[in-house]
Short mmCIF file of C-alpha atoms (C1' of nucleotides) in Angstrom, two decimals:
data_model
loop_
_atom_site.label_atom_id
_atom_site.label_comp_id
_atom_site.label_asym_id
_atom_site.label_seq_id
_atom_site.Cartn_x
_atom_site.Cartn_y
_atom_site.Cartn_z
CA MET A 1 3.84 35.14 2.68
CA GLN A 2 6.22 33.99 5.34
CA ASP A 3 7.91 30.73 4.50
CA ASN A 4 10.06 29.80 7.45
CA ASP A 5 12.76 27.22 8.00
CA PRO A 6 11.98 23.61 7.08
CA LEU A 7 12.38 22.58 10.74
CA PRO A 8 12.41 18.80 10.46
CA SER A 9 12.72 18.84 14.27
CA THR A 10 11.72 15.44 15.59
CA ALA A 11 9.40 12.66 14.59
CA THR A 12 6.87 14.62 12.57
CA ALA A 13 6.87 13.16 9.09
CA VAL A 14 7.63 16.47 7.47
CA GLY A 15 7.79 16.24 3.73
CA VAL A 16 8.08 19.61 2.13
CA SER A 17 4.42 20.46 2.19
CA ARG A 18 3.19 23.69 3.69
CA TYR A 19 0.98 22.00 6.29
CA GLY A 20 3.85 19.67 7.24
CA ARG A 21 6.15 22.60 7.97
CA ILE A 22 3.41 24.36 9.91
CA ALA A 23 2.74 21.19 11.91
CA ALA A 24 6.43 21.06 12.81
CA GLN A 25 6.36 24.69 13.95
CA LEU A 26 3.30 24.09 16.09
CA GLN A 27 4.94 21.01 17.57
CA ARG A 28 7.98 23.10 18.43
CA LYS A 29 5.79 25.47 20.43
CA ILE A 30 4.39 22.53 22.37
CA VAL A 31 7.78 20.93 22.95
CA ASP A 32 9.30 24.22 24.08
CA GLY A 33 6.51 24.67 26.59
CA GLU A 34 5.20 27.81 24.96
CA TRP A 35 1.87 25.98 24.78
CA PRO A 36 1.83 23.86 27.95
CA PRO A 37 -0.27 20.70 28.38
CA GLY A 38 -3.95 21.46 28.83
CA ALA A 39 -3.75 24.91 27.28
CA ALA A 40 -5.77 25.94 24.26
CA ILE A 41 -3.86 26.87 21.12
CA PRO A 42 -4.95 29.91 19.07
CA ALA A 43 -8.05 29.55 16.94
CA GLU A 44 -7.69 28.15 13.44
CA SER A 45 -8.61 31.47 11.89
CA THR A 46 -5.99 33.26 14.00
CA LEU A 47 -3.30 30.79 13.00
CA ALA A 48 -4.36 31.07 9.37
CA THR A 49 -3.73 34.82 9.31
CA GLU A 50 -0.55 34.44 11.40
CA PHE A 51 0.90 31.90 9.00
CA GLY A 52 -0.57 33.63 5.98
CA THR A 53 -2.29 30.52 4.64
CA ALA A 54 -5.83 29.35 3.98
CA LEU A 55 -7.89 27.90 6.80
CA GLY A 56 -7.85 24.42 5.30
CA THR A 57 -4.09 24.29 5.38
CA ILE A 58 -4.01 25.08 9.09
CA ARG A 59 -6.67 22.45 9.68
CA GLN A 60 -4.50 19.88 7.90
CA ALA A 61 -1.50 20.82 10.04
CA ILE A 62 -3.54 20.47 13.20
CA ALA A 63 -4.88 17.12 11.96
CA VAL A 64 -1.31 15.83 11.82
CA LEU A 65 -0.67 16.68 15.46
CA VAL A 66 -4.04 15.30 16.51
CA GLN A 67 -3.10 12.05 14.79
CA GLU A 68 0.22 12.10 16.65
CA GLY A 69 -1.66 12.48 19.90
CA LEU A 70 -0.26 15.92 20.76
CA LEU A 71 -3.44 17.91 20.22
CA GLU A 72 -7.12 17.34 20.87
CA ARG A 73 -9.98 19.17 19.16
CA VAL A 74 -13.16 20.04 21.01
CA GLN A 75 -16.08 21.28 18.99
CA GLY A 76 -17.13 24.80 19.92
CA LYS A 77 -14.39 25.20 22.53
CA GLY A 78 -11.04 25.03 20.83
CA THR A 79 -7.97 22.91 20.23
CA PHE A 80 -5.98 21.83 23.27
CA VAL A 81 -2.53 20.46 24.05
CA ARG A 82 -2.97 16.97 25.43
CA ASN A 83 -1.59 16.05 28.81
CA GLY A 84 1.10 13.39 28.73
CA LEU A 85 0.62 9.81 29.85
CA THR A 86 -0.09 9.42 33.54
CA GLY A 87 1.52 6.01 33.87
CA ALA A 88 -1.64 4.47 35.29
CA SER A 89 -1.93 2.57 32.03
CA MET A 90 0.42 -0.14 33.27
CA MET A 91 -2.51 -1.70 35.06
CA ARG A 92 -4.29 -2.39 31.80
CA PHE A 93 -2.06 -5.41 31.38
CA PHE A 94 -3.27 -7.07 34.55
CA ARG A 95 -6.63 -8.06 35.91
CA PHE A 96 -6.29 -7.97 39.66
CA ARG A 97 -9.34 -7.87 41.91
CA ALA A 98 -12.42 -10.01 41.41
CA ASP A 99 -13.29 -10.36 37.73
CA ALA A 100 -16.41 -8.30 38.21
CA GLY A 101 -16.09 -7.19 34.62
CA ALA A 102 -15.24 -3.70 35.83
CA PRO A 103 -11.95 -2.65 34.25
CA VAL A 104 -9.46 -1.86 37.00
CA VAL A 105 -8.53 1.78 36.88
CA ALA A 106 -7.35 2.10 40.47
CA ILE A 107 -3.80 3.35 40.90
CA PRO A 108 -1.68 0.94 42.92
CA ARG A 109 0.28 2.28 45.88
CA SER A 110 4.00 2.62 45.22
CA GLU A 111 6.62 1.54 47.73
CA ILE A 112 10.14 2.61 46.86
CA LEU A 113 12.59 -0.14 47.74
CA SER A 114 15.70 1.65 46.56
CA CYS A 115 16.80 4.65 44.54
CA ARG A 116 20.43 5.37 43.73
CA ALA A 117 22.72 6.70 41.03
CA VAL A 118 24.51 4.03 39.01
CA ARG A 119 26.62 3.60 35.89
CA LEU A 120 24.17 2.67 33.14
CA GLU A 121 24.49 -0.54 31.24
CA LYS A 122 25.72 0.03 27.69
CA SER A 123 22.38 -0.79 26.03
CA ILE A 124 20.37 1.48 28.33
CA ALA A 125 22.83 4.35 27.92
CA ALA A 126 22.52 3.98 24.15
CA LEU A 127 18.74 4.02 24.48
CA PHE A 128 18.99 7.36 26.29
CA GLY A 129 21.41 8.69 23.68
CA LEU A 130 24.21 8.83 26.27
CA ASP A 131 27.79 7.58 26.10
CA THR A 132 28.72 4.18 27.45
CA GLY A 133 29.32 4.39 31.18
CA ALA A 134 27.07 7.42 31.63
CA ARG A 135 25.29 7.77 34.94
CA GLY A 136 21.62 7.17 35.56
CA LEU A 137 19.07 6.77 38.31
CA ALA A 138 18.10 3.19 39.21
CA ILE A 139 14.81 2.85 41.08
CA SER A 140 13.23 -0.27 42.49
CA ARG A 141 9.53 -0.17 43.39
CA ARG A 142 6.92 -2.53 44.73
CA ARG A 143 3.30 -1.71 43.91
CA TRP A 144 0.32 -2.65 46.04
CA LEU A 145 -3.38 -3.02 45.35
CA ASP A 146 -5.97 -4.05 47.94
CA ASP A 147 -3.17 -4.40 50.51
CA LYS A 148 -1.46 -7.09 48.47
CA PRO A 149 1.87 -6.75 46.67
CA ARG A 150 1.14 -7.00 42.96
CA LEU A 151 4.00 -5.67 40.84
CA LEU A 152 7.76 -5.31 40.99
CA GLU A 153 9.35 -2.53 38.97
CA SER A 154 12.90 -1.69 38.02
CA ILE A 155 13.22 1.76 36.50
CA TRP A 156 16.18 3.49 34.90
CA LEU A 157 16.27 7.22 34.16
CA PRO A 158 18.95 9.34 32.42
CA LEU A 159 20.83 11.23 35.06
CA PRO A 160 21.66 14.71 34.05
CA ARG A 161 18.01 15.22 33.18
CA CYS A 162 16.42 13.55 36.19
CA GLU A 163 18.76 14.89 38.86
CA PRO A 164 15.92 16.65 40.76
CA LEU A 165 14.45 13.26 41.64
CA GLN A 166 17.68 12.25 43.36
CA ARG A 167 17.24 14.89 46.04
CA LEU A 168 13.50 14.39 46.48
CA PRO A 169 12.52 12.76 49.81
CA LYS A 170 10.78 9.42 49.39
CA ALA A 171 7.70 10.70 51.17
CA GLU A 172 7.07 13.13 48.32
CA TRP A 173 7.24 10.64 45.48
CA GLY A 174 3.60 9.67 45.42
CA ASP A 175 2.27 6.74 43.42
CA LEU A 176 2.91 7.86 39.85
CA LEU A 177 6.25 8.59 38.22
CA TYR A 178 5.20 10.54 35.15
CA PRO A 179 3.57 13.49 36.93
CA LEU A 180 6.81 13.68 38.93
CA LEU A 181 8.92 13.70 35.81
CA ALA A 182 6.76 16.55 34.54
CA SER A 183 6.80 18.69 37.69
CA GLN A 184 10.38 18.04 38.85
CA CYS A 185 12.27 17.55 35.61
CA GLY A 186 10.06 19.18 32.99
CA ILE A 187 9.77 15.92 31.08
CA THR A 188 6.41 15.08 29.49
CA ILE A 189 6.03 11.40 28.66
CA HIS A 190 3.97 11.32 25.52
CA ARG A 191 4.44 7.85 24.10
CA ALA A 192 5.60 4.46 25.31
CA VAL A 193 6.40 1.11 23.73
CA ASP A 194 5.73 -1.95 25.85
CA GLU A 195 6.91 -5.49 25.22
CA VAL A 196 5.40 -8.45 27.06
CA THR A 197 7.13 -11.77 27.69
CA PHE A 198 6.78 -14.54 30.28
CA ARG A 199 9.36 -15.57 32.88
CA THR A 200 9.52 -17.19 36.28
CA LEU A 201 10.22 -15.37 39.54
CA ASP A 202 13.50 -15.90 41.36
CA ALA A 203 13.51 -16.41 45.12
CA ASP A 204 13.87 -12.73 46.05
CA GLN A 205 11.18 -11.55 43.65
CA ALA A 206 8.81 -14.30 44.74
CA GLU A 207 9.19 -13.32 48.37
CA LEU A 208 8.48 -9.66 47.60
CA LEU A 209 5.32 -10.58 45.73
CA GLU A 210 4.33 -13.22 48.29
CA LEU A 211 4.25 -15.90 45.61
CA PRO A 212 6.05 -19.26 45.51
CA ASP A 213 9.61 -19.43 44.20
CA GLY A 214 9.66 -20.13 40.46
CA HIS A 215 6.11 -18.85 40.00
CA PRO A 216 5.34 -17.77 36.40
CA CYS A 217 5.28 -14.02 35.84
CA ALA A 218 4.60 -11.61 33.02
CA LEU A 219 7.46 -9.24 32.27
CA VAL A 220 6.56 -5.90 30.69
CA THR A 221 9.51 -4.00 29.25
CA ARG A 222 8.75 -0.34 28.68
CA ARG A 223 10.54 2.39 26.78
CA ALA A 224 8.94 5.79 27.38
CA TYR A 225 9.57 8.83 25.19
CA ASP A 226 9.26 12.57 25.77
CA LEU A 227 7.79 15.14 23.40
CA GLN A 228 11.03 15.45 21.46
CA GLY A 229 11.04 11.73 20.85
CA ASN A 230 14.01 11.01 23.15
CA CYS A 231 13.78 7.98 25.39
CA ALA A 232 13.48 9.16 28.99
CA GLU A 233 12.68 5.95 30.85
CA TYR A 234 13.46 2.23 30.70
CA ARG A 235 11.29 0.10 32.95
CA LEU A 236 10.83 -3.57 33.78
CA THR A 237 7.56 -4.57 35.44
CA GLN A 238 6.82 -8.05 36.73
CA GLY A 239 3.54 -9.47 37.99
CA ASP A 240 1.65 -12.74 38.40
CA ALA A 241 1.25 -14.37 34.99
CA TYR A 242 -2.17 -15.71 35.94
CA ALA A 243 -3.39 -12.15 36.48
CA PHE A 244 -2.10 -11.09 33.09
CA ARG A 245 -4.46 -10.13 30.32
CA TYR A 246 -3.92 -8.08 27.21
CA GLN A 247 -6.23 -7.19 24.37
CA ALA A 248 -5.09 -6.26 20.87
CA ASP A 249 -7.10 -4.93 17.96
CA ILE A 250 -5.90 -6.05 14.55
CA ARG A 251 -7.23 -4.31 11.51
CA MET B 1 -28.37 17.24 -6.03
CA GLN B 2 -29.12 13.67 -5.10
CA ASP B 3 -29.42 13.09 -1.38
CA ASN B 4 -29.90 9.39 -0.90
CA ASP B 5 -30.98 7.28 2.05
CA PRO B 6 -29.15 7.76 5.37
CA LEU B 7 -27.89 4.16 5.21
CA PRO B 8 -26.45 3.66 8.70
CA SER B 9 -25.47 0.18 7.46
CA THR B 10 -22.76 -1.24 9.71
CA ALA B 11 -19.94 0.12 11.79
CA THR B 12 -19.25 3.33 9.92
CA ALA B 13 -19.75 6.16 12.39
CA VAL B 14 -22.27 7.91 10.20
CA GLY B 15 -23.53 11.11 11.72
CA VAL B 16 -25.68 13.04 9.35
CA SER B 17 -22.87 14.67 7.39
CA ARG B 18 -22.71 14.40 3.66
CA TYR B 19 -19.32 12.70 3.64
CA GLY B 20 -20.50 10.26 6.30
CA ARG B 21 -23.42 9.13 4.18
CA ILE B 22 -21.22 8.86 1.12
CA ALA B 23 -18.69 6.81 3.11
CA ALA B 24 -21.50 4.44 4.10
CA GLN B 25 -22.56 4.08 0.47
CA LEU B 26 -19.02 3.34 -0.65
CA GLN B 27 -18.67 0.81 2.15
CA ARG B 28 -21.85 -0.88 0.97
CA LYS B 29 -20.34 -1.34 -2.49
CA ILE B 30 -17.30 -2.97 -0.94
CA VAL B 31 -19.32 -5.19 1.39
CA ASP B 32 -21.63 -6.27 -1.42
CA GLY B 33 -18.65 -7.27 -3.52
CA GLU B 34 -19.35 -4.72 -6.22
CA TRP B 35 -15.82 -3.50 -5.59
CA PRO B 36 -13.88 -6.67 -4.72
CA PRO B 37 -10.64 -6.71 -2.69
CA GLY B 38 -7.67 -5.45 -4.67
CA ALA B 39 -9.79 -3.55 -7.18
CA ALA B 40 -9.47 0.17 -7.78
CA ILE B 41 -12.46 2.32 -7.01
CA PRO B 42 -13.44 5.13 -9.41
CA ALA B 43 -11.32 8.27 -9.38
CA GLU B 44 -12.16 10.99 -6.89
CA SER B 45 -13.24 13.33 -9.67
CA THR B 46 -15.55 10.67 -11.10
CA LEU B 47 -17.15 10.02 -7.74
CA ALA B 48 -17.53 13.74 -7.16
CA THR B 49 -19.63 14.18 -10.31
CA GLU B 50 -21.52 10.93 -9.62
CA PHE B 51 -22.48 12.03 -6.13
CA GLY B 52 -22.89 15.63 -7.17
CA THR B 53 -20.57 17.00 -4.51
CA ALA B 54 -17.30 18.87 -4.36
CA LEU B 55 -14.05 16.97 -4.61
CA GLY B 56 -13.09 17.67 -1.01
CA THR B 57 -16.25 16.03 0.29
CA ILE B 58 -15.44 12.82 -1.59
CA ARG B 59 -11.90 12.95 -0.26
CA GLN B 60 -13.25 13.18 3.27
CA ALA B 61 -15.54 10.19 2.70
CA ILE B 62 -12.63 8.16 1.35
CA ALA B 63 -10.50 9.24 4.32
CA VAL B 64 -13.06 7.66 6.66
CA LEU B 65 -12.80 4.30 4.92
CA VAL B 66 -9.01 4.52 4.76
CA GLN B 67 -9.01 5.11 8.51
CA GLU B 68 -11.27 2.07 8.93
CA GLY B 69 -8.79 0.02 6.95
CA LEU B 70 -11.12 -0.74 4.04
CA LEU B 71 -9.41 1.41 1.43
CA GLU B 72 -5.83 2.27 0.56
CA ARG B 73 -4.69 5.30 -1.41
CA VAL B 74 -1.73 5.11 -3.76
CA GLN B 75 -0.40 8.35 -5.15
CA GLY B 76 -0.64 8.56 -8.92
CA LYS B 77 -2.32 5.14 -9.24
CA GLY B 78 -5.66 5.25 -7.51
CA THR B 79 -7.61 4.15 -4.46
CA PHE B 80 -7.88 0.41 -3.85
CA VAL B 81 -10.00 -1.96 -1.79
CA ARG B 82 -7.73 -3.61 0.74
CA ASN B 83 -7.41 -7.35 0.89
CA GLY B 84 -8.58 -8.91 4.14
CA LEU B 85 -6.28 -10.29 6.81
CA THR B 86 -4.26 -13.31 5.77
CA GLY B 87 -4.13 -14.88 9.21
CA ALA B 88 -0.36 -15.07 9.15
CA SER B 89 -0.41 -12.39 11.82
CA MET B 90 -0.90 -14.94 14.60
CA MET B 91 2.82 -15.54 14.51
CA ARG B 92 3.52 -12.01 15.58
CA PHE B 93 2.75 -13.09 19.13
CA PHE B 94 5.49 -15.69 19.24
CA ARG B 95 9.19 -15.63 18.67
CA PHE B 96 10.14 -19.10 17.53
CA ARG B 97 13.43 -19.81 15.79
CA ALA B 98 16.75 -18.50 16.94
CA ASP B 99 16.48 -14.97 18.24
CA ALA B 100 18.45 -13.68 15.30
CA GLY B 101 16.53 -10.45 15.53
CA ALA B 102 14.84 -11.27 12.26
CA PRO B 103 11.08 -11.07 12.77
CA VAL B 104 9.51 -14.41 11.96
CA VAL B 105 7.20 -14.05 8.99
CA ALA B 106 7.24 -17.70 7.94
CA ILE B 107 3.83 -19.37 7.79
CA PRO B 108 3.68 -22.46 9.98
CA ARG B 109 2.45 -25.70 8.48
CA SER B 110 -1.07 -26.64 9.53
CA GLU B 111 -2.05 -30.17 10.53
CA ILE B 112 -5.77 -30.71 10.94
CA LEU B 113 -6.42 -32.97 13.90
CA SER B 114 -10.19 -32.95 13.62
CA CYS B 115 -13.03 -31.12 11.90
CA ARG B 116 -16.64 -31.83 12.64
CA ALA B 117 -20.06 -30.21 13.00
CA VAL B 118 -21.14 -29.58 16.59
CA ARG B 119 -23.79 -27.78 18.60
CA LEU B 120 -22.24 -24.45 19.54
CA GLU B 121 -21.83 -23.40 23.12
CA LYS B 122 -24.27 -20.69 24.09
CA SER B 123 -21.68 -17.90 24.31
CA ILE B 124 -20.14 -18.74 20.93
CA ALA B 125 -23.53 -18.96 19.25
CA ALA B 126 -24.39 -15.55 20.66
CA LEU B 127 -21.07 -14.22 19.35
CA PHE B 128 -22.05 -15.39 15.86
CA GLY B 129 -25.51 -13.88 16.24
CA LEU B 130 -27.09 -17.35 16.19
CA ASP B 131 -29.68 -18.92 18.48
CA THR B 132 -28.61 -21.08 21.39
CA GLY B 133 -27.99 -24.60 20.20
CA ALA B 134 -27.16 -23.56 16.65
CA ARG B 135 -24.69 -25.69 14.75
CA GLY B 136 -21.12 -24.78 13.95
CA LEU B 137 -17.88 -26.21 12.64
CA ALA B 138 -15.28 -27.16 15.28
CA ILE B 139 -11.75 -27.48 13.97
CA SER B 140 -8.65 -28.59 15.83
CA ARG B 141 -5.26 -27.78 14.32
CA ARG B 142 -1.62 -28.25 15.20
CA ARG B 143 0.83 -25.85 13.59
CA TRP B 144 4.46 -26.65 12.85
CA LEU B 145 7.54 -24.54 12.24
CA ASP B 146 11.02 -25.93 11.56
CA ASP B 147 9.64 -29.48 11.94
CA LYS B 148 8.60 -28.80 15.51
CA PRO B 149 5.04 -28.54 16.81
CA ARG B 150 4.53 -24.96 17.97
CA LEU B 151 0.86 -24.08 18.36
CA LEU B 152 -2.45 -25.76 19.13
CA GLU B 153 -5.59 -24.17 17.76
CA SER B 154 -9.28 -24.71 18.42
CA ILE B 155 -11.46 -22.94 15.89
CA TRP B 156 -15.23 -22.49 15.77
CA LEU B 157 -17.07 -21.25 12.66
CA PRO B 158 -20.79 -20.50 12.16
CA LEU B 159 -22.30 -23.34 10.23
CA PRO B 160 -24.76 -22.22 7.68
CA ARG B 161 -22.17 -19.82 6.34
CA CYS B 162 -19.13 -22.08 6.41
CA GLU B 163 -20.76 -25.22 5.10
CA PRO B 164 -18.47 -25.43 2.04
CA LEU B 165 -15.52 -26.13 4.35
CA GLN B 166 -17.27 -29.20 5.72
CA ARG B 167 -17.10 -30.97 2.39
CA LEU B 168 -13.57 -29.86 1.54
CA PRO B 169 -10.97 -32.68 1.65
CA LYS B 170 -8.26 -32.09 4.24
CA ALA B 171 -5.59 -32.16 1.55
CA GLU B 172 -6.98 -28.98 0.06
CA TRP B 173 -7.05 -26.93 3.24
CA GLY B 174 -3.57 -25.49 3.00
CA ASP B 175 -1.91 -23.61 5.86
CA LEU B 176 -4.10 -20.52 6.16
CA LEU B 177 -7.77 -20.37 7.05
CA TYR B 178 -8.71 -16.87 5.95
CA PRO B 179 -7.95 -17.28 2.22
CA LEU B 180 -10.10 -20.42 2.43
CA LEU B 181 -12.95 -18.52 4.06
CA ALA B 182 -12.69 -16.01 1.22
CA SER B 183 -12.55 -18.49 -1.67
CA GLN B 184 -14.94 -21.14 -0.31
CA CYS B 185 -17.42 -19.14 1.73
CA GLY B 186 -17.09 -15.62 0.38
CA ILE B 187 -16.14 -14.31 3.81
CA THR B 188 -13.50 -11.59 4.01
CA ILE B 189 -11.92 -11.29 7.46
CA HIS B 190 -11.19 -7.64 7.87
CA ARG B 191 -10.61 -7.14 11.59
CA ALA B 192 -9.80 -9.28 14.61
CA VAL B 193 -9.61 -8.75 18.36
CA ASP B 194 -7.07 -10.86 20.22
CA GLU B 195 -6.83 -11.34 23.94
CA VAL B 196 -3.77 -12.85 25.56
CA THR B 197 -3.79 -14.68 28.86
CA PHE B 198 -1.60 -17.24 30.60
CA ARG B 199 -2.32 -20.89 31.35
CA THR B 200 -0.59 -24.23 31.76
CA LEU B 201 -0.86 -27.15 29.36
CA ASP B 202 -2.81 -30.23 30.30
CA ALA B 203 -1.37 -33.66 29.58
CA ASP B 204 -2.90 -34.05 26.11
CA GLN B 205 -1.92 -30.59 24.95
CA ALA B 206 1.60 -30.99 26.33
CA GLU B 207 2.09 -34.22 24.43
CA LEU B 208 0.92 -32.66 21.17
CA LEU B 209 3.38 -29.79 21.62
CA GLU B 210 6.17 -32.08 22.85
CA LEU B 211 6.44 -30.13 26.08
CA PRO B 212 6.25 -31.36 29.69
CA ASP B 213 2.87 -31.71 31.36
CA GLY B 214 1.87 -28.51 33.13
CA HIS B 215 4.23 -26.38 31.04
CA PRO B 216 3.29 -22.67 30.96
CA CYS B 217 1.56 -21.53 27.81
CA ALA B 218 0.18 -18.34 26.35
CA LEU B 219 -3.47 -18.49 25.32
CA VAL B 220 -4.59 -16.17 22.54
CA THR B 221 -8.36 -15.83 22.19
CA ARG B 222 -9.40 -14.39 18.84
CA ARG B 223 -12.68 -13.01 17.54
CA ALA B 224 -12.50 -12.33 13.80
CA TYR B 225 -15.02 -10.14 11.97
CA ASP B 226 -16.11 -9.91 8.35
CA LEU B 227 -16.73 -6.75 6.33
CA GLN B 228 -20.25 -6.35 7.67
CA GLY B 229 -18.90 -6.45 11.20
CA ASN B 230 -20.35 -9.87 12.03
CA CYS B 231 -18.17 -12.26 13.98
CA ALA B 232 -17.21 -15.14 11.70
CA GLU B 233 -14.59 -16.97 13.73
CA TYR B 234 -13.78 -17.77 17.34
CA ARG B 235 -10.32 -19.19 17.90
CA LEU B 236 -8.15 -20.33 20.78
CA THR B 237 -4.41 -20.60 20.16
CA GLN B 238 -1.93 -22.00 22.66
CA GLY B 239 1.85 -21.98 22.50
CA ASP B 240 4.93 -22.08 24.71
CA ALA B 241 4.75 -19.11 27.09
CA TYR B 242 8.53 -18.70 26.99
CA ALA B 243 8.37 -18.19 23.24
CA PHE B 244 5.71 -15.54 23.63
CA ARG B 245 6.43 -11.90 22.88
CA TYR B 246 4.09 -9.06 22.19
CA GLN B 247 4.78 -5.40 21.54
CA ALA B 248 2.30 -2.61 22.19
CA ASP B 249 2.51 1.04 21.25
CA ILE B 250 0.91 3.43 23.73
CA ARG B 251 0.35 6.99 22.72
"C1'" DA C 1 -24.32 37.37 20.46
"C1'" DA C 2 -19.78 35.96 19.77
"C1'" DG C 3 -16.30 32.57 19.16
"C1'" DT C 4 -14.96 27.97 18.27
"C1'" DG C 5 -14.41 23.90 15.40
"C1'" DG C 6 -17.18 21.00 11.58
"C1'" DT C 7 -18.78 20.74 6.97
"C1'" DC C 8 -18.80 22.04 2.13
"C1'" DT C 9 -17.86 24.40 -2.28
"C1'" DA C 10 -15.50 25.29 -6.81
"C1'" DG C 11 -11.98 26.05 -8.39
"C1'" DA C 12 -6.25 25.80 -9.00
"C1'" DC C 13 -1.68 23.76 -9.45
"C1'" DC C 14 1.71 20.05 -8.15
"C1'" DA C 15 3.85 15.21 -7.70
"C1'" DC C 16 3.65 10.71 -9.05
"C1'" DG C 17 2.88 6.50 -12.03
"C1'" DT C 18 1.94 4.64 -16.47
"C1'" DA C 19 1.78 4.34 -21.16
"C1'" DA D 1 0.91 13.20 -22.48
"C1'" DC D 2 -2.45 11.73 -19.43
"C1'" DG D 3 -4.85 10.32 -15.28
"C1'" DT D 4 -4.27 9.65 -10.50
"C1'" DG D 5 -4.09 11.34 -5.80
"C1'" DG D 6 -1.73 15.43 -2.91
"C1'" DT D 7 -1.75 20.19 -1.74
"C1'" DC D 8 -3.81 24.74 -1.37
"C1'" DT D 9 -7.01 28.71 -1.77
"C1'" DA D 10 -10.82 31.91 -0.37
"C1'" DG D 11 -14.65 31.97 0.55
"C1'" DA D 12 -19.62 30.07 2.83
"C1'" DC D 13 -22.79 28.20 6.24
"C1'" DC D 14 -23.73 25.05 10.25
"C1'" DA D 15 -23.35 23.06 15.15
"C1'" DC D 16 -21.71 23.60 19.51
"C1'" DT D 17 -20.11 26.24 23.71
"C1'" DT D 18 -19.64 30.17 26.39
"C1'" DT D 19 -20.70 34.95 27.75
#
DNA sequence: AAGTGGTCTAGACCACGTA
DNA sequence: ACGTGGTCTAGACCACTTT
């Protein structure tokens, strides 16, 4: 019987139970990239003999990570490491295009207005777990759908980690940030917390969105977290309030 | 070994598995009121002998209902039927009071502006599973916090079921609807789906909320469901858009 | 046919809450 | 001390997917 280190690692609610410790060890393998996104993890029976426990215990450990959204079980095929968020989910807050009932899943085109290294505001630095005055990347984007400007985004990223993006030519950015964070910086965004409030647009913002000055807008504030649970992005997104729609399920 | 009816009953995703069927049977007991909200259900071991299955199978059945939000397990004490929603959760969408960081949990005072029987709009009747032209209860409320009007609510209820409310004097309504639905009509609200959009107030609404005409407002559309999964309430809530705040967790 | 996860059994001992 | 749910074992057979 091997009975390894407790390994409280990150966010996994690890009590002292066997399956909790195993779950933490499996999570470590995912976080360290030993089991990359999309890959299948060893079969339950294999893990059971490896860890020297009963099958049911391994199943319980896997259930924890499935619940956390890190793993996905597929009957008859295996258990797979989930890919991170793509970032396309931002559109779920807005209902652009004709309300033909069809949920909009199209990815809006991204136009990078600016991208430069800055000294991070105190609160953002703290969010990233950095010291006050630490450097970060500040990105400003405008996003288009159906040849109309729809969203304005201000994005902050921690700078030692996201340095590769600084040297990347704008032409190679593409329309989605998270795949870029994965390929260039090795950061997998796995969870995000969004907060929605309402504001009005100032003159500059209104002009960029081709809306009247003072027009009401929805402001979505996003904190995105990597596999280790560290915040790796702070983002403000603004769009026409009248195009805003959000659905919440309350149990 | 007893192997009772399949009992697909309501929303429980009942495949053909043993624990699925047992989950459906347990749910039936809750829905029928045999196990009322707050009560403890029999111990796992008791249920296991009653159903003639292994303990683990019962545990799996209970897990399904816990996931659905119908049951709650408490270590060392037992497994309990959860109380329905209180309705106080509407306030989680708004941040009134000074932004002292403290989440507002206070229940706003309810002022009933009107309450009368009407012919339901086609779409609402369909939502309730009633024929077009069926009757319903239409309620208009204004809700106060800190001696200021904060929210306007329009509520529709299906009428054969909610008849007791029609005869109830306004003085006895109190501030929350759902406890009233439970005590007067035997309806337990167990789940709700909210949708948030953005509007502006018309003159009448603005006056009632003591805001300027045309002021931006958030509109929350709610469909509330009872234990059987039938819709038992349709509600529109409007409040100052600049006091609106909603947080969403994306995994 | 072989391998995977899904279901199920019949036990055991532990941790927690209450009396 | 007792009853509850929480953890764990060492098997078994089934359903699904791929070779």
